[in-house]
């Protein structure tokens, strides 16, 4: 069971998840928690302050984080045998947080390792408090450190997991932690390299932690508890009238997440596919709703458009050259440069005279453009967004392209691409038209349709 930031945001939210956990105690759940909603953002701000802020600002921010967690302890736990250790946990973690950030500020240097330690504190705070709270509520829960289980390479801020190491360390750590307990709680997002030094999985990584733990213990299912009742036909925060999808395939979910649906971290599906474990996306504020089940493609999965994902901030790089632009050698040279800077390319379209590539900015743009300029003329467009229509066999369905682009005749469409998997049609638009287009398209594709 994984609980995201909004599912543990405040004392009422944590009381709600207590009931959900209690209902599943017969299955000895492994519980993964995120930081309280907004805390990881605050920790990233703290990292910026280490470089550009003052000691006073750092102390104030740490103090507000400490207060929020102390208040949670006081509101949730009354018995001193549980509340006092919880207070000590908060004090200790916030003390370390303050020390780390003030040291970085003094030195004027924040290493990736220190940053990983700072941004991991949110998950340690929430998991320690919820662990004490569940025990105070007579739910016998053990505490396990995710750094002993989720082993990555040395990409400190976006570690690539070592699945073999994880498959052996997770069962052993959970067993050791929770021999005579009914549940074990651990942190999402945090990880370590093979020497035990802190790494993290990247923003939104707690979903990924949950699916890796599910894979390693051969779980019956992986439950992702969040603030929406499943995967919807589009992001309900951006589009009116979305509805929850009852079943989607692993491939559809992976593609939706990869193309921007924040409801799942893009890598969440892969560990579940390895062991064919269904993932359920459920709403912790509305647990009676059936949510979405993500499973192997089968008769239960219908063909057709299921969802519209988007990436709000993409960059289009147009590469012009008079020489052999469409040849293998030329494209290889281009991809080598993107590979060198670890920048994944999203869409690519080629024509006689140019190659266009979309990517999300990861801060390496200047270096990439400099290298490309060595052998081609480059034009960068920053004001674009990308939309993807996703669903089984969507590229093969007669009339689908007409339906999508016929409804958007009044708008500029820049690059159209269909994934090799046949389950996505993606295109680029002007960013200032994103919300308008998402709503028009959603109406066109999903209004007046029966449920999936
Ligand atoms: P958590 O903190 O539980 O991990 P997130 O904020 O990371 O939650 O993800 C949930 C959010 O994902 C929703 O509130 C919604 O705005 C967004 N979202 C984006 N695309 C979709 C989609 N297709 N279906 C449902 N939610 C989506
Ligand atoms: N707390 C981390 C983040 O906000 C991880 C997560 O919530 O999944 O990115
Ligand atoms: Mg999330």
Short mmCIF file of C-alpha atoms and ligand atoms in Angstrom, two decimals:
data_model
loop_
_atom_site.label_atom_id
_atom_site.label_comp_id
_atom_site.label_asym_id
_atom_site.label_seq_id
_atom_site.Cartn_x
_atom_site.Cartn_y
_atom_site.Cartn_z
CA UNK A 1 0.00 0.00 0.00
CA UNK A 2 1.46 3.36 -1.00
CA UNK A 3 0.10 6.60 0.39
CA UNK A 4 0.98 9.79 -1.47
CA UNK A 5 1.50 13.23 0.05
CA UNK A 6 -2.15 14.28 0.09
CA UNK A 7 -3.14 10.96 1.69
CA UNK A 8 -0.95 11.80 4.69
CA UNK A 9 -1.19 15.61 4.49
CA UNK A 10 -2.74 16.24 7.91
CA UNK A 11 -4.13 14.42 10.98
CA UNK A 12 -7.60 13.68 9.46
CA UNK A 13 -5.91 12.19 6.37
CA UNK A 14 -3.67 9.99 8.52
CA UNK A 15 -6.70 8.86 10.57
CA UNK A 16 -8.38 7.85 7.30
CA UNK A 17 -5.46 5.70 6.20
CA UNK A 18 -5.43 3.96 9.58
CA UNK A 19 -8.82 2.44 8.65
CA UNK A 20 -7.56 1.35 5.23
CA UNK A 21 -4.51 -0.33 6.76
CA UNK A 22 -6.58 -2.00 9.48
CA UNK A 23 -8.87 -3.52 6.84
CA UNK A 24 -5.87 -5.23 5.23
CA UNK A 25 -3.97 -6.47 8.26
CA UNK A 26 -4.81 -10.10 7.40
CA UNK A 27 -2.54 -9.66 4.36
CA UNK A 28 0.42 -8.26 6.32
CA UNK A 29 0.77 -5.17 4.14
CA UNK A 30 4.02 -3.39 3.36
CA UNK A 31 3.21 0.31 3.67
CA UNK A 32 5.10 2.97 1.72
CA UNK A 33 4.55 6.62 2.62
CA UNK A 34 5.48 9.87 0.91
CA UNK A 35 6.36 13.07 2.69
CA UNK A 36 3.39 15.17 3.90
CA UNK A 37 2.00 17.15 0.99
CA UNK A 38 4.20 20.17 0.21
CA UNK A 39 7.13 19.10 2.42
CA UNK A 40 9.37 17.84 -0.41
CA UNK A 41 8.78 21.14 -2.26
CA UNK A 42 9.85 22.96 0.92
CA UNK A 43 12.98 20.79 1.15
CA UNK A 44 13.90 21.64 -2.46
CA UNK A 45 13.44 25.32 -1.52
CA UNK A 46 15.74 24.72 1.44
CA UNK A 47 18.39 23.37 -0.94
CA UNK A 48 18.15 26.57 -2.97
CA UNK A 49 18.51 28.61 0.21
CA UNK A 50 21.75 26.74 0.97
CA UNK A 51 23.22 28.45 -2.10
CA UNK A 52 21.32 31.73 -2.31
CA UNK A 53 19.72 32.33 1.07
CA UNK A 54 20.68 33.41 4.58
CA UNK A 55 21.14 31.38 7.78
CA UNK A 56 18.07 33.06 9.21
CA UNK A 57 15.90 31.96 6.29
CA UNK A 58 17.20 28.40 6.62
CA UNK A 59 16.52 28.27 10.36
CA UNK A 60 13.01 29.66 9.84
CA UNK A 61 12.13 27.16 7.14
CA UNK A 62 13.43 24.20 9.17
CA UNK A 63 11.50 25.50 12.15
CA UNK A 64 8.24 25.64 10.17
CA UNK A 65 8.83 22.05 8.99
CA UNK A 66 9.51 20.99 12.59
CA UNK A 67 6.34 22.75 13.84
CA UNK A 68 4.11 21.15 11.21
CA UNK A 69 5.33 17.66 12.16
CA UNK A 70 5.24 18.32 15.92
CA UNK A 71 1.64 19.51 15.58
CA UNK A 72 0.82 16.32 13.77
CA UNK A 73 2.34 14.24 16.59
CA UNK A 74 0.34 16.18 19.20
CA UNK A 75 -2.93 15.90 17.33
CA UNK A 76 -2.58 12.23 16.49
CA UNK A 77 -0.95 10.64 19.52
CA UNK A 78 -1.96 11.20 23.14
CA UNK A 79 -0.27 8.29 24.96
CA UNK A 80 3.19 9.54 26.08
CA UNK A 81 4.87 6.16 25.47
CA UNK A 82 4.25 6.77 21.76
CA UNK A 83 4.16 10.57 21.52
CA UNK A 84 7.50 11.16 23.31
CA UNK A 85 9.52 8.89 20.97
CA UNK A 86 7.69 10.48 18.01
CA UNK A 87 8.70 13.96 19.25
CA UNK A 88 12.29 12.73 19.63
CA UNK A 89 12.22 11.40 16.05
CA UNK A 90 11.03 14.76 14.70
CA UNK A 91 13.59 16.65 16.79
CA UNK A 92 16.42 14.40 15.63
CA UNK A 93 15.55 14.52 11.91
CA UNK A 94 14.98 18.28 11.93
CA UNK A 95 18.23 18.78 13.91
CA UNK A 96 20.12 16.88 11.19
CA UNK A 97 18.29 18.82 8.51
CA UNK A 98 19.31 22.12 10.05
CA UNK A 99 22.91 21.02 10.50
CA UNK A 100 23.21 19.78 6.91
CA UNK A 101 21.70 22.91 5.40
CA UNK A 102 23.59 25.39 7.58
CA UNK A 103 26.88 23.58 6.81
CA UNK A 104 26.16 23.72 3.08
CA UNK A 105 25.27 27.41 3.41
CA UNK A 106 28.54 28.16 5.29
CA UNK A 107 30.59 26.31 2.73
CA UNK A 108 28.69 27.85 -0.16
CA UNK A 109 28.56 24.37 -1.65
CA UNK A 110 25.76 21.85 -1.87
CA UNK A 111 26.83 18.45 -3.16
CA UNK A 112 24.29 16.12 -4.76
CA UNK A 113 24.80 13.75 -1.80
CA UNK A 114 23.88 16.45 0.72
CA UNK A 115 20.92 17.43 -1.43
CA UNK A 116 19.74 13.79 -1.52
CA UNK A 117 19.95 13.65 2.28
CA UNK A 118 18.03 16.89 2.67
CA UNK A 119 15.19 16.01 0.31
CA UNK A 120 14.84 12.53 1.88
CA UNK A 121 13.95 14.02 5.28
CA UNK A 122 10.25 14.46 4.41
CA UNK A 123 9.73 10.72 4.01
CA UNK A 124 11.69 9.92 7.19
CA UNK A 125 9.55 12.38 9.16
CA UNK A 126 6.21 11.10 7.87
CA UNK A 127 7.12 7.41 8.20
CA UNK A 128 8.44 7.80 11.77
CA UNK A 129 5.30 9.63 12.92
CA UNK A 130 2.85 7.28 11.21
CA UNK A 131 4.76 4.28 12.56
CA UNK A 132 4.36 5.55 16.16
CA UNK A 133 0.74 6.52 15.52
CA UNK A 134 -0.27 3.11 14.14
CA UNK A 135 1.29 1.39 17.13
CA UNK A 136 -0.48 3.78 19.49
CA UNK A 137 -3.69 2.70 17.73
CA UNK A 138 -2.83 -0.96 18.44
CA UNK A 139 -1.84 -1.75 14.87
CA UNK A 140 1.43 -3.60 15.42
CA UNK A 141 3.67 -1.99 12.83
CA UNK A 142 7.41 -2.35 12.32
CA UNK A 143 9.67 0.33 10.83
CA UNK A 144 12.02 -0.46 7.94
CA UNK A 145 14.59 1.84 6.35
CA UNK A 146 14.11 2.00 2.56
CA UNK A 147 17.83 2.73 2.16
CA UNK A 148 18.47 -0.89 3.11
CA UNK A 149 16.08 -2.11 0.42
CA UNK A 150 16.02 0.20 -2.59
CA UNK A 151 19.54 0.00 -4.00
CA UNK A 152 20.45 2.19 -6.97
CA UNK A 153 23.47 3.11 -9.07
CA UNK A 154 25.32 6.34 -8.29
CA UNK A 155 23.01 8.74 -10.16
CA UNK A 156 22.45 10.40 -6.79
CA UNK A 157 19.35 12.47 -7.53
CA UNK A 158 17.60 10.04 -9.88
CA UNK A 159 19.01 6.65 -9.05
CA UNK A 160 18.54 3.70 -11.38
CA UNK A 161 17.48 0.74 -9.27
CA UNK A 162 19.41 -2.52 -9.18
CA UNK A 163 16.47 -4.92 -9.41
CA UNK A 164 18.47 -8.04 -8.43
CA UNK A 165 19.82 -6.38 -5.31
CA UNK A 166 16.31 -5.12 -4.48
CA UNK A 167 14.74 -8.56 -4.92
CA UNK A 168 17.09 -9.97 -2.34
CA UNK A 169 17.26 -7.09 0.13
CA UNK A 170 13.53 -6.28 0.39
CA UNK A 171 12.25 -9.66 1.70
CA UNK A 172 15.19 -9.97 4.10
CA UNK A 173 14.78 -6.42 5.48
CA UNK A 174 11.01 -6.69 5.83
CA UNK A 175 11.32 -10.07 7.53
CA UNK A 176 13.95 -8.84 9.94
CA UNK A 177 11.98 -5.68 10.76
CA UNK A 178 8.57 -7.16 11.12
CA UNK A 179 8.75 -10.68 12.50
CA UNK A 180 6.01 -10.32 15.06
CA UNK A 181 4.16 -7.42 13.49
CA UNK A 182 1.04 -7.14 11.37
CA UNK A 183 2.45 -4.55 8.96
CA UNK A 184 5.75 -2.87 8.07
CA UNK A 185 6.09 0.80 7.18
CA UNK A 186 8.83 2.32 5.05
CA UNK A 187 9.63 5.45 3.03
CA UNK A 188 8.93 6.08 -0.63
CA UNK A 189 11.38 8.01 -2.83
CA UNK A 190 14.53 7.40 -0.74
CA UNK A 191 17.20 4.92 -1.74
CA UNK A 192 20.92 4.29 -1.43
CA UNK A 193 23.81 3.21 -3.60
CA UNK A 194 25.55 -0.13 -3.07
CA UNK A 195 27.75 1.43 -0.35
CA UNK A 196 24.75 2.60 1.63
CA UNK A 197 25.16 6.29 0.67
CA UNK A 198 21.95 8.28 0.18
CA UNK A 199 20.37 8.52 -3.26
CA UNK A 200 16.77 9.29 -4.31
CA UNK A 201 14.53 8.09 -7.12
CA UNK A 202 13.48 11.50 -8.50
CA UNK A 203 10.27 13.50 -8.05
CA UNK A 204 7.16 11.42 -7.54
CA UNK A 205 9.34 8.35 -6.92
CA UNK A 206 7.28 6.82 -4.09
CA UNK A 207 5.04 5.03 -6.59
CA UNK A 208 8.17 3.41 -7.99
CA UNK A 209 9.30 2.35 -4.49
CA UNK A 210 5.93 0.69 -3.92
CA UNK A 211 5.99 -1.27 -7.15
CA UNK A 212 9.57 -2.42 -6.55
CA UNK A 213 8.67 -3.64 -3.06
CA UNK A 214 5.58 -5.35 -4.49
CA UNK A 215 7.75 -7.05 -7.09
CA UNK A 216 10.36 -8.15 -4.54
CA UNK A 217 7.84 -9.77 -2.20
CA UNK A 218 5.60 -11.16 -4.97
CA UNK A 219 2.70 -9.14 -3.62
CA UNK A 220 -0.85 -10.10 -4.51
CA UNK A 221 -1.40 -6.51 -5.65
CA UNK A 222 0.12 -3.05 -5.42
CA UNK A 223 -2.23 -0.36 -4.13
CA UNK A 224 -1.44 3.27 -4.93
CA UNK A 225 -3.61 5.47 -2.70
CA UNK A 226 -3.84 9.05 -3.93
CA UNK A 227 -6.24 12.01 -4.19
CA UNK A 228 -8.19 10.89 -7.29
CA UNK A 229 -10.39 7.85 -7.73
CA UNK A 230 -8.10 6.15 -10.23
CA UNK A 231 -6.53 6.95 -13.56
CA UNK A 232 -8.85 9.31 -15.43
CA UNK A 233 -9.51 10.08 -19.07
CA UNK A 234 -7.29 13.13 -18.46
CA UNK A 235 -5.91 15.17 -15.57
CA UNK A 236 -9.01 16.30 -13.64
CA UNK A 237 -7.12 19.42 -12.56
CA UNK A 238 -6.77 20.55 -16.17
CA UNK A 239 -9.80 19.12 -17.95
CA UNK A 240 -13.51 19.33 -17.13
CA UNK A 241 -15.68 16.22 -17.03
CA UNK A 242 -12.98 13.52 -16.81
CA UNK A 243 -13.98 10.09 -15.56
CA UNK A 244 -12.17 7.23 -13.92
CA UNK A 245 -11.15 4.23 -16.07
CA UNK A 246 -11.98 0.88 -14.49
CA UNK A 247 -9.27 -1.22 -16.24
CA UNK A 248 -6.25 -0.30 -18.31
CA UNK A 249 -3.28 -2.35 -19.45
CA UNK A 250 0.25 -2.08 -18.09
CA UNK A 251 1.34 -0.69 -21.46
CA UNK A 252 -1.38 1.96 -21.53
CA UNK A 253 -0.59 3.08 -17.98
CA UNK A 254 3.15 3.18 -18.68
CA UNK A 255 2.58 5.28 -21.77
CA UNK A 256 0.17 7.67 -19.97
CA UNK A 257 2.71 8.19 -17.19
CA UNK A 258 5.62 8.53 -19.59
CA UNK A 259 3.75 11.18 -21.55
CA UNK A 260 2.96 13.26 -18.48
CA UNK A 261 0.11 11.80 -16.35
CA UNK A 262 1.43 12.66 -12.90
CA UNK A 263 -0.85 10.16 -11.17
CA UNK A 264 1.91 7.54 -11.55
CA UNK A 265 5.69 7.90 -11.68
CA UNK A 266 6.72 6.85 -15.22
CA UNK A 267 8.72 3.81 -14.04
CA UNK A 268 6.03 2.40 -11.73
CA UNK A 269 4.72 -0.15 -14.17
CA UNK A 270 7.93 -1.93 -15.05
CA UNK A 271 8.47 -3.85 -11.78
CA UNK A 272 4.80 -4.88 -11.77
CA UNK A 273 5.10 -6.26 -15.32
CA UNK A 274 8.10 -8.38 -14.29
CA UNK A 275 5.94 -10.34 -11.86
CA UNK A 276 2.56 -9.67 -13.45
CA UNK A 277 1.18 -8.00 -10.32
CA UNK A 278 -1.95 -5.84 -10.76
CA UNK A 279 -1.69 -2.21 -9.64
CA UNK A 280 -4.76 -0.51 -8.20
CA UNK A 281 -5.01 3.27 -8.15
CA UNK A 282 -7.39 4.28 -5.37
CA UNK A 283 -8.64 7.42 -3.63
CA UNK A 284 -7.83 7.59 0.09
CA UNK A 285 -10.57 10.21 0.52
CA UNK A 286 -13.16 8.04 -1.22
CA UNK A 287 -12.08 4.45 -0.53
CA UNK A 288 -15.44 3.03 -1.58
CA UNK A 289 -14.80 4.04 -5.22
CA UNK A 290 -13.46 1.12 -7.22
CA UNK A 291 -10.58 3.07 -8.78
CA UNK A 292 -8.50 1.75 -11.65
CA UNK A 293 -6.96 -1.68 -12.00
CA UNK A 294 -3.85 -1.83 -14.17
CA UNK A 295 -3.12 -5.31 -15.44
CA UNK A 296 -1.78 -7.43 -18.24
CA UNK A 297 -3.44 -6.79 -21.60
CA UNK A 298 -6.30 -9.26 -21.98
CA UNK A 299 -9.93 -9.48 -23.03
CA UNK A 300 -10.73 -7.07 -20.17
CA UNK A 301 -8.89 -4.29 -21.99
CA UNK A 302 -10.87 -2.67 -24.78
CA UNK A 303 -9.32 -0.93 -27.79
CA UNK A 304 -9.61 2.80 -28.37
CA UNK A 305 -8.58 6.15 -26.93
CA UNK A 306 -8.51 5.97 -23.12
CA UNK A 307 -6.74 9.05 -21.93
CA UNK A 308 -5.12 12.35 -22.91
CA UNK A 309 -1.79 13.14 -21.25
CA UNK A 310 0.26 16.27 -21.63
CA UNK A 311 3.65 17.75 -20.93
CA UNK A 312 3.32 21.42 -20.20
CA UNK A 313 6.92 22.49 -20.65
CA UNK A 314 8.72 21.03 -23.55
CA UNK A 315 11.46 22.30 -25.76
CA UNK A 316 11.57 21.69 -29.50
CA UNK A 317 15.01 21.57 -31.06
CA UNK A 318 14.97 22.00 -34.83
CA UNK A 319 18.14 20.80 -36.52
CA UNK A 320 18.79 22.02 -40.08
CA UNK A 321 21.59 20.85 -42.28
CA UNK A 322 22.29 20.79 -45.97
CA UNK A 323 24.09 17.49 -45.63
CA UNK A 324 22.54 14.03 -45.33
CA UNK A 325 20.05 15.07 -42.69
CA UNK A 326 17.97 11.95 -43.04
CA UNK A 327 20.81 9.47 -43.04
CA UNK A 328 21.58 7.01 -40.32
CA UNK A 329 25.01 8.49 -39.69
CA UNK A 330 23.62 11.99 -39.17
CA UNK A 331 20.85 10.86 -36.81
CA UNK A 332 23.32 8.69 -34.89
CA UNK A 333 25.53 11.69 -34.32
CA UNK A 334 22.53 13.65 -33.01
CA UNK A 335 21.45 10.87 -30.64
CA UNK A 336 24.97 10.37 -29.36
CA UNK A 337 24.90 13.93 -28.09
CA UNK A 338 21.56 13.49 -26.31
CA UNK A 339 22.82 10.19 -24.85
CA UNK A 340 26.01 11.81 -23.59
CA UNK A 341 23.98 14.30 -21.52
CA UNK A 342 21.46 11.65 -20.37
CA UNK A 343 18.59 13.59 -21.93
CA UNK A 344 15.75 11.37 -23.07
CA UNK A 345 14.19 12.41 -26.36
CA UNK A 346 10.39 12.29 -26.47
CA UNK A 347 9.24 12.83 -30.04
CA UNK A 348 11.20 12.99 -33.21
CA UNK A 349 10.14 13.93 -36.71
CA UNK A 350 12.34 14.09 -39.78
CA UNK A 351 11.87 15.73 -43.16
CA UNK A 352 14.10 16.40 -46.18
CA UNK A 353 15.53 19.52 -44.62
CA UNK A 354 15.34 19.18 -40.88
CA UNK A 355 15.01 16.96 -37.81
CA UNK A 356 12.83 18.12 -34.92
CA UNK A 357 13.15 16.68 -31.44
CA UNK A 358 11.18 17.35 -28.26
CA UNK A 359 12.56 17.05 -24.76
CA UNK A 360 11.92 18.21 -21.24
CA UNK A 361 14.45 20.72 -20.03
CA UNK A 362 16.93 19.09 -17.67
CA UNK A 363 19.38 21.95 -17.55
CA UNK A 364 21.72 20.56 -20.21
CA UNK A 365 20.20 22.47 -23.11
CA UNK A 366 23.06 24.93 -23.60
CA UNK A 367 25.69 22.18 -23.85
CA UNK A 368 23.55 20.16 -26.25
CA UNK A 369 22.89 23.14 -28.53
CA UNK A 370 26.58 24.04 -28.50
CA UNK A 371 27.56 20.54 -29.63
CA UNK A 372 24.82 20.28 -32.27
CA UNK A 373 25.83 23.68 -33.64
CA UNK A 374 29.18 22.16 -34.52
CA UNK A 375 27.65 20.43 -37.53
CA UNK A 376 24.13 21.83 -38.07
CA UNK A 377 22.04 24.95 -37.77
CA UNK A 378 19.87 24.88 -34.63
CA UNK A 379 16.63 26.66 -33.71
CA UNK A 380 15.19 26.17 -30.22
CA UNK A 381 11.52 26.77 -29.36
CA UNK A 382 10.70 27.10 -25.67
CA UNK A 383 7.03 27.96 -25.67
CA UNK A 384 5.56 24.59 -26.66
CA UNK A 385 3.57 21.82 -24.98
CA UNK A 386 2.97 18.23 -25.98
CA UNK A 387 -0.29 16.29 -26.00
CA UNK A 388 -0.64 12.50 -26.27
CA UNK A 389 -3.79 10.50 -26.92
CA UNK A 390 -3.26 7.03 -25.48
CA UNK A 391 -5.13 3.75 -25.76
CA UNK A 392 -4.82 0.22 -27.09
CA UNK A 393 -4.51 0.19 -30.90
CA UNK A 394 -5.31 3.90 -31.05
CA UNK A 395 -3.15 4.40 -34.14
CA UNK A 396 -5.03 1.68 -36.04
CA UNK A 397 -8.54 2.84 -35.36
CA UNK A 398 -10.25 4.11 -38.48
CA UNK A 399 -11.09 7.79 -38.28
CA UNK A 400 -9.02 8.41 -35.13
CA UNK A 401 -6.64 10.92 -36.75
CA UNK A 402 -9.62 12.72 -38.34
CA UNK A 403 -11.39 12.84 -34.99
CA UNK A 404 -8.35 14.25 -33.18
CA UNK A 405 -7.08 16.73 -35.75
CA UNK A 406 -10.46 17.56 -37.28
CA UNK A 407 -11.47 19.02 -33.92
CA UNK A 408 -8.31 21.17 -33.82
CA UNK A 409 -8.43 22.84 -37.23
CA UNK A 410 -8.21 26.29 -35.65
CA UNK A 411 -4.90 25.54 -33.92
CA UNK A 412 -1.29 25.21 -35.01
CA UNK A 413 -0.06 21.63 -34.73
CA UNK A 414 3.72 21.28 -35.05
CA UNK A 415 4.89 17.69 -34.88
CA UNK A 416 2.75 14.59 -35.10
CA UNK A 417 4.17 11.28 -34.06
CA UNK A 418 2.78 7.81 -33.40
CA UNK A 419 4.68 5.55 -31.05
CA UNK A 420 5.95 2.22 -32.37
CA UNK A 421 3.73 0.49 -29.78
CA UNK A 422 0.62 1.70 -31.62
CA UNK A 423 -0.89 3.01 -28.41
CA UNK A 424 -0.14 6.71 -28.62
CA UNK A 425 -0.60 9.62 -30.98
CA UNK A 426 1.38 12.66 -29.85
CA UNK A 427 1.73 16.17 -31.16
CA UNK A 428 3.15 19.57 -30.26
CA UNK A 429 1.18 22.81 -29.80
CA UNK A 430 1.72 26.34 -28.54
CA UNK A 431 1.83 26.22 -24.76
CA UNK A 432 -0.66 29.06 -24.31
CA UNK A 433 -3.34 26.95 -26.04
CA UNK A 434 -2.79 23.83 -23.94
CA UNK A 435 -5.81 23.98 -21.64
CA UNK A 436 -8.14 25.02 -24.44
CA UNK A 437 -7.01 22.17 -26.69
CA UNK A 438 -7.06 19.56 -23.91
CA UNK A 439 -10.68 20.43 -23.15
CA UNK A 440 -11.80 20.45 -26.80
CA UNK A 441 -10.11 17.13 -27.44
CA UNK A 442 -11.49 15.53 -24.30
CA UNK A 443 -15.00 16.54 -25.33
CA UNK A 444 -14.46 15.17 -28.80
CA UNK A 445 -13.05 11.83 -27.66
CA UNK A 446 -14.91 11.08 -24.46
CA UNK A 447 -18.15 12.98 -24.20
CA UNK A 448 -21.32 10.90 -24.50
CA UNK A 449 -19.38 7.64 -24.38
CA UNK A 450 -20.19 4.68 -22.16
CA UNK A 451 -17.79 3.83 -19.37
CA UNK A 452 -14.58 1.95 -20.13
P1 LIG B 1 0.35 11.62 -4.76
O1 LIG B 1 0.80 12.71 -3.85
O2 LIG B 1 -0.71 10.75 -4.17
O3 LIG B 1 1.49 10.84 -5.35
P2 LIG B 1 0.14 13.13 -7.25
O4 LIG B 1 -0.20 14.57 -7.09
O5 LIG B 1 1.55 12.78 -7.53
O6 LIG B 1 -0.40 12.36 -5.95
O7 LIG B 1 -0.78 12.48 -8.38
C1 LIG B 1 -2.16 12.66 -8.36
C2 LIG B 1 -2.54 13.76 -9.33
O8 LIG B 1 -2.24 13.32 -10.67
C3 LIG B 1 -4.01 14.06 -9.40
O9 LIG B 1 -4.41 14.95 -8.40
C4 LIG B 1 -4.19 14.63 -10.81
O10 LIG B 1 -4.20 16.04 -10.80
C5 LIG B 1 -2.93 14.19 -11.55
N1 LIG B 1 -3.23 13.48 -12.81
C6 LIG B 1 -2.61 13.73 -14.01
N2 LIG B 1 -3.11 12.96 -14.97
C7 LIG B 1 -4.06 12.18 -14.41
C8 LIG B 1 -4.93 11.16 -14.91
N3 LIG B 1 -4.93 10.77 -16.19
N4 LIG B 1 -5.79 10.58 -14.04
C9 LIG B 1 -5.80 10.94 -12.74
N5 LIG B 1 -5.01 11.90 -12.21
C10 LIG B 1 -4.14 12.51 -13.02
N1 LIG B 2 7.88 13.20 -1.77
C1 LIG B 2 8.46 12.96 -3.09
C2 LIG B 2 8.02 14.06 -4.04
O1 LIG B 2 7.24 14.93 -3.66
C3 LIG B 2 8.12 11.61 -3.62
C4 LIG B 2 6.64 11.32 -3.87
O2 LIG B 2 5.79 12.01 -3.29
O3 LIG B 2 6.35 10.38 -4.59
O4 LIG B 2 8.47 14.09 -5.16
MG1 LIG B 3 2.84 11.19 -6.97
#
